[in-house]
Amino acid sequence: MIFHVITIFPDYFDSPLKQGVIGRAIKEGIIEVNPIDLRSFTTDRHRTTDDRPYGGGAGMVMIPQPLAKAISSVKREGKDAPVILFSPSGQLFDHQLARELSCHKELILVCGRYEGVDQRIIDRFVDLELSIGDYVLSGGEPAALVVIDAVGRLIPGVLGSDESAVNDSFATGLLEHPHYTRPRRFIDMDVPEVLLSGDHKKIEEWRRKKSLEITLKRRPELLEKANLSPSDIRLLNQLKKEQDKG
Ligand code: ADE
């Protein structure tokens, strides 16, 4: 899979993309990240990429010409690749969307800066505006890294078999259960007995219960869409009663 990233900070991506599973996948050629310097599509001496907004107001707006040229030049190579613009007003990025995006061979990620991007670029060239959360970043670059990581790890071969994504939080529709490793006692805290029991059925039940408990407490709205078994529903009713009492 190829991620083309249009940005005025192509070097921004150097170090993060050398690390961890994504770094390894890039080295092995399973994924490719192609940062494209927006300024190389400017024609003036100052390599301008922004200007003052029509109608007045604070901040600068990214001018359309270099963006149009940059997107068109990648489109020629990347044919059907969807164009994604990062913006705090975009659709909220989630695991389901990461899964959908992972089905494409190439993506064109456009990093906005300043107050935004000239609307005509969005109207003519952008397929999807994406936000990574309800906060404002100073540009789309951190959002591009988030998307490359979350989508990249779903590409076959990126994760090793012991790093599988199937149990990740959200992959199951629920938040993940807590994890423990050695030592058995840390300060004055012990690993839950059940995890030492060797009883795999009991362990799975405990993990499922913890998943439900943590999801109910932190993100109850996820339970509405999650795939719940009759025993999950029983457990949830029990947990809700306990919550009401406590
Ligand atoms: N650019 C600025 N804020 C952003 C956000 N929350 N998500 C994506 N791109 C952004």
Short mmCIF file of C-alpha atoms and ligand atoms in Angstrom, two decimals:
data_model
loop_
_atom_site.label_atom_id
_atom_site.label_comp_id
_atom_site.label_asym_id
_atom_site.label_seq_id
_atom_site.Cartn_x
_atom_site.Cartn_y
_atom_site.Cartn_z
CA MET A 1 0.00 0.00 0.00
CA ILE A 2 1.26 3.48 -0.85
CA PHE A 3 0.45 6.61 1.20
CA HIS A 4 1.21 9.78 -0.79
CA VAL A 5 1.37 12.71 1.64
CA ILE A 6 1.13 16.28 0.35
CA THR A 7 2.67 18.60 2.93
CA ILE A 8 4.78 21.72 3.38
CA PHE A 9 6.82 19.74 5.94
CA PRO A 10 8.02 16.60 4.13
CA ASP A 11 10.80 16.07 6.71
CA TYR A 12 8.19 15.84 9.47
CA PHE A 13 7.68 12.18 8.53
CA ASP A 14 11.35 11.09 8.61
CA SER A 15 11.82 9.86 12.14
CA PRO A 16 8.35 8.56 13.12
CA LEU A 17 8.21 6.34 10.05
CA LYS A 18 11.50 4.65 10.93
CA GLN A 19 10.10 3.31 14.22
CA GLY A 20 8.23 0.19 15.29
CA VAL A 21 6.01 -2.02 13.19
CA ILE A 22 5.37 0.68 10.58
CA GLY A 23 9.12 1.33 10.25
CA ARG A 24 9.68 -2.40 9.74
CA ALA A 25 6.85 -2.66 7.18
CA ILE A 26 8.33 0.23 5.21
CA LYS A 27 11.78 -1.37 5.27
CA GLU A 28 10.27 -4.64 4.04
CA GLY A 29 8.38 -2.81 1.27
CA ILE A 30 4.91 -3.86 2.47
CA ILE A 31 3.91 -0.22 2.77
CA GLU A 32 5.40 2.88 1.21
CA VAL A 33 5.11 6.48 2.36
CA ASN A 34 5.78 9.12 -0.25
CA PRO A 35 5.98 12.65 1.23
CA ILE A 36 5.45 15.28 -1.47
CA ASP A 37 6.69 18.83 -0.89
CA LEU A 38 3.81 21.16 -1.70
CA ARG A 39 6.29 24.02 -2.22
CA SER A 40 7.78 22.25 -5.22
CA PHE A 41 4.47 22.99 -7.01
CA THR A 42 4.68 26.75 -6.40
CA THR A 43 5.85 29.09 -9.17
CA ASP A 44 6.78 32.29 -7.34
CA ARG A 45 10.12 33.28 -5.85
CA HIS A 46 8.79 33.00 -2.28
CA ARG A 47 7.27 29.55 -2.86
CA THR A 48 3.97 30.81 -1.47
CA THR A 49 1.34 28.32 -0.30
CA ASP A 50 -1.03 30.61 1.60
CA ASP A 51 -2.80 33.98 1.39
CA ARG A 52 -5.22 36.17 3.34
CA PRO A 53 -8.88 35.11 3.39
CA TYR A 54 -11.40 36.89 1.19
CA GLY A 55 -13.90 38.59 3.47
CA GLY A 56 -11.26 39.28 6.07
CA GLY A 57 -10.61 37.62 9.38
CA ALA A 58 -7.69 36.08 11.21
CA GLY A 59 -5.25 33.54 9.80
CA MET A 60 -4.19 32.47 6.36
CA VAL A 61 -5.76 30.11 3.84
CA MET A 62 -3.88 27.65 1.63
CA ILE A 63 -4.04 28.82 -1.98
CA PRO A 64 -5.55 26.44 -4.51
CA GLN A 65 -3.02 26.34 -7.39
CA PRO A 66 -0.11 24.38 -5.79
CA LEU A 67 -2.55 21.98 -4.11
CA ALA A 68 -4.35 21.32 -7.40
CA LYS A 69 -1.05 20.67 -9.18
CA ALA A 70 0.28 18.43 -6.41
CA ILE A 71 -2.91 16.35 -6.20
CA SER A 72 -3.15 16.05 -10.01
CA SER A 73 0.47 14.94 -10.30
CA VAL A 74 -0.09 12.10 -7.79
CA LYS A 75 -3.46 11.20 -9.31
CA ARG A 76 -1.71 10.56 -12.61
CA GLU A 77 0.52 7.98 -10.93
CA GLY A 78 -1.97 6.76 -8.32
CA LYS A 79 -4.98 6.55 -10.68
CA ASP A 80 -7.96 5.72 -8.46
CA ALA A 81 -6.46 6.71 -5.11
CA PRO A 82 -8.96 8.60 -2.92
CA VAL A 83 -7.91 12.10 -1.86
CA ILE A 84 -8.21 12.71 1.89
CA LEU A 85 -7.89 16.16 3.41
CA PHE A 86 -7.21 16.48 7.14
CA SER A 87 -9.40 19.03 8.84
CA PRO A 88 -10.99 19.43 12.29
CA SER A 89 -14.35 19.71 10.50
CA GLY A 90 -13.94 16.36 8.75
CA GLN A 91 -15.61 13.01 9.40
CA LEU A 92 -14.32 11.48 12.62
CA PHE A 93 -11.67 8.80 11.93
CA ASP A 94 -12.38 5.44 13.58
CA HIS A 95 -11.45 1.78 13.28
CA GLN A 96 -14.19 1.02 10.79
CA LEU A 97 -12.92 3.77 8.49
CA ALA A 98 -9.34 2.54 8.94
CA ARG A 99 -10.53 -0.87 7.77
CA GLU A 100 -12.25 0.60 4.73
CA LEU A 101 -9.20 2.68 3.80
CA SER A 102 -6.92 -0.36 4.15
CA CYS A 103 -8.67 -1.88 1.10
CA HIS A 104 -7.18 0.74 -1.24
CA LYS A 105 -3.83 0.23 -2.96
CA GLU A 106 -2.95 3.92 -2.63
CA LEU A 107 -4.20 6.91 -0.64
CA ILE A 108 -3.46 10.58 -1.21
CA LEU A 109 -3.29 12.40 2.12
CA VAL A 110 -3.37 16.20 2.04
CA CYS A 111 -2.13 18.04 5.11
CA GLY A 112 -3.85 21.37 5.63
CA ARG A 113 -2.14 24.21 7.49
CA TYR A 114 -3.09 27.68 8.64
CA GLU A 115 -6.83 28.34 8.99
CA GLY A 116 -7.75 25.93 6.22
CA VAL A 117 -7.74 25.23 2.51
CA ASP A 118 -9.50 27.16 -0.26
CA GLN A 119 -12.97 25.57 -0.52
CA ARG A 120 -12.65 25.07 -4.31
CA ILE A 121 -9.90 22.49 -3.70
CA ILE A 122 -12.27 20.58 -1.44
CA ASP A 123 -15.16 20.87 -3.90
CA ARG A 124 -13.18 19.68 -6.93
CA PHE A 125 -10.34 17.48 -5.68
CA VAL A 126 -11.14 16.00 -2.25
CA ASP A 127 -13.06 12.76 -1.69
CA LEU A 128 -13.08 12.77 2.09
CA GLU A 129 -12.35 15.29 4.85
CA LEU A 130 -11.07 13.53 7.94
CA SER A 131 -10.66 14.63 11.56
CA ILE A 132 -8.75 12.54 14.10
CA GLY A 133 -10.56 14.06 17.08
CA ASP A 134 -12.40 17.01 18.53
CA TYR A 135 -9.40 19.27 19.02
CA VAL A 136 -7.46 21.56 16.74
CA LEU A 137 -3.97 20.63 15.54
CA SER A 138 -1.66 23.15 13.93
CA GLY A 139 -1.72 21.09 10.76
CA GLY A 140 -2.69 17.78 9.20
CA GLU A 141 0.75 16.17 9.56
CA PRO A 142 0.15 14.48 12.96
CA ALA A 143 -3.23 13.32 11.65
CA ALA A 144 -1.52 11.80 8.58
CA LEU A 145 0.83 9.86 10.87
CA VAL A 146 -2.16 8.59 12.87
CA VAL A 147 -3.92 7.39 9.72
CA ILE A 148 -0.75 5.79 8.28
CA ASP A 149 -0.26 3.90 11.55
CA ALA A 150 -3.87 2.81 12.08
CA VAL A 151 -4.42 1.81 8.42
CA GLY A 152 -0.91 0.44 7.93
CA ARG A 153 -1.19 -2.07 10.77
CA LEU A 154 -4.26 -3.60 9.10
CA ILE A 155 -2.31 -4.43 5.92
CA PRO A 156 -1.53 -8.16 5.78
CA GLY A 157 2.06 -8.87 6.81
CA VAL A 158 2.59 -5.60 8.71
CA LEU A 159 1.92 -7.18 12.11
CA GLY A 160 3.60 -10.43 13.07
CA SER A 161 1.32 -13.31 14.11
CA ASP A 162 1.85 -12.54 17.82
CA GLU A 163 0.88 -8.90 17.23
CA SER A 164 -2.42 -9.66 15.51
CA ALA A 165 -4.95 -6.83 15.30
CA VAL A 166 -8.05 -9.03 15.72
CA ASN A 167 -8.33 -8.44 19.48
CA ASP A 168 -7.43 -4.75 19.41
CA SER A 169 -9.75 -2.33 21.15
CA PHE A 170 -12.48 -1.39 18.64
CA ALA A 171 -11.70 -4.38 16.36
CA THR A 172 -14.11 -6.35 18.57
CA GLY A 173 -16.40 -3.35 19.02
CA LEU A 174 -15.39 -3.16 22.70
CA LEU A 175 -12.47 -1.64 24.59
CA GLU A 176 -9.74 -4.09 25.49
CA HIS A 177 -9.40 -5.87 28.84
CA PRO A 178 -6.42 -5.00 31.09
CA HIS A 179 -3.08 -6.78 30.61
CA TYR A 180 -0.57 -8.07 33.17
CA THR A 181 2.94 -9.50 32.93
CA ARG A 182 5.73 -10.37 35.37
CA PRO A 183 6.34 -9.81 38.24
CA ARG A 184 3.33 -11.44 39.97
CA ARG A 185 3.53 -8.87 42.77
CA PHE A 186 4.44 -5.25 42.00
CA ILE A 187 4.65 -2.80 44.95
CA ASP A 188 1.58 -4.16 46.81
CA MET A 189 -0.45 -5.19 43.76
CA ASP A 190 -0.98 -8.78 42.65
CA VAL A 191 -1.83 -10.13 39.21
CA PRO A 192 -5.48 -11.36 39.26
CA GLU A 193 -5.48 -15.04 40.35
CA VAL A 194 -7.54 -16.20 37.38
CA LEU A 195 -4.76 -15.25 34.94
CA LEU A 196 -2.39 -17.64 36.75
CA SER A 197 -4.90 -20.50 36.82
CA GLY A 198 -4.11 -21.96 33.39
CA ASP A 199 -7.89 -22.35 32.89
CA HIS A 200 -8.29 -20.84 29.41
CA LYS A 201 -12.08 -20.82 29.48
CA LYS A 202 -12.13 -18.94 32.80
CA ILE A 203 -9.46 -16.54 31.53
CA GLU A 204 -11.49 -15.77 28.38
CA GLU A 205 -14.61 -15.19 30.52
CA TRP A 206 -12.69 -12.85 32.83
CA ARG A 207 -11.25 -10.90 29.87
CA ARG A 208 -14.67 -10.57 28.24
CA LYS A 209 -16.19 -9.36 31.50
CA LYS A 210 -13.42 -6.77 31.95
CA SER A 211 -13.89 -5.62 28.35
CA LEU A 212 -17.60 -5.15 28.92
CA GLU A 213 -17.00 -3.44 32.27
CA ILE A 214 -14.48 -0.93 30.91
CA THR A 215 -16.61 -0.22 27.82
CA LEU A 216 -19.72 0.32 29.95
CA LYS A 217 -17.80 2.71 32.18
CA ARG A 218 -15.87 4.71 29.57
CA ARG A 219 -17.64 4.39 26.21
CA PRO A 220 -21.19 3.07 26.79
CA GLU A 221 -22.26 4.20 23.31
CA LEU A 222 -19.98 1.51 21.79
CA LEU A 223 -22.17 -1.20 23.35
CA GLU A 224 -25.06 -0.24 21.09
CA LYS A 225 -23.12 -1.33 17.98
CA ALA A 226 -21.06 -4.18 19.50
CA ASN A 227 -21.72 -7.80 18.67
CA LEU A 228 -22.99 -9.10 22.03
CA SER A 229 -23.83 -12.69 22.94
CA PRO A 230 -26.66 -13.60 25.37
CA SER A 231 -24.05 -14.17 28.08
CA ASP A 232 -22.52 -10.71 27.38
CA ILE A 233 -25.97 -9.20 27.85
CA ARG A 234 -26.43 -11.07 31.14
CA LEU A 235 -23.03 -9.85 32.31
CA LEU A 236 -23.84 -6.29 31.29
CA ASN A 237 -27.13 -6.31 33.19
CA GLN A 238 -25.27 -7.56 36.24
CA LEU A 239 -22.60 -4.85 35.81
CA LYS A 240 -25.23 -2.14 35.38
CA LYS A 241 -26.91 -3.24 38.62
CA GLU A 242 -23.55 -3.13 40.42
CA GLN A 243 -22.89 0.33 38.93
CA ASP A 244 -26.30 1.59 40.14
CA LYS A 245 -25.61 0.29 43.65
CA GLY A 246 -22.06 1.67 43.77
N1 ADE B 1 -6.13 19.65 11.39
C1 ADE B 1 -6.33 20.43 12.48
N2 ADE B 1 -6.96 19.77 13.45
C2 ADE B 1 -7.21 18.51 12.97
C3 ADE B 1 -7.85 17.36 13.49
N3 ADE B 1 -8.37 17.34 14.72
N4 ADE B 1 -7.91 16.28 12.72
C4 ADE B 1 -7.39 16.29 11.48
N5 ADE B 1 -6.77 17.33 10.94
C5 ADE B 1 -6.68 18.45 11.67
#
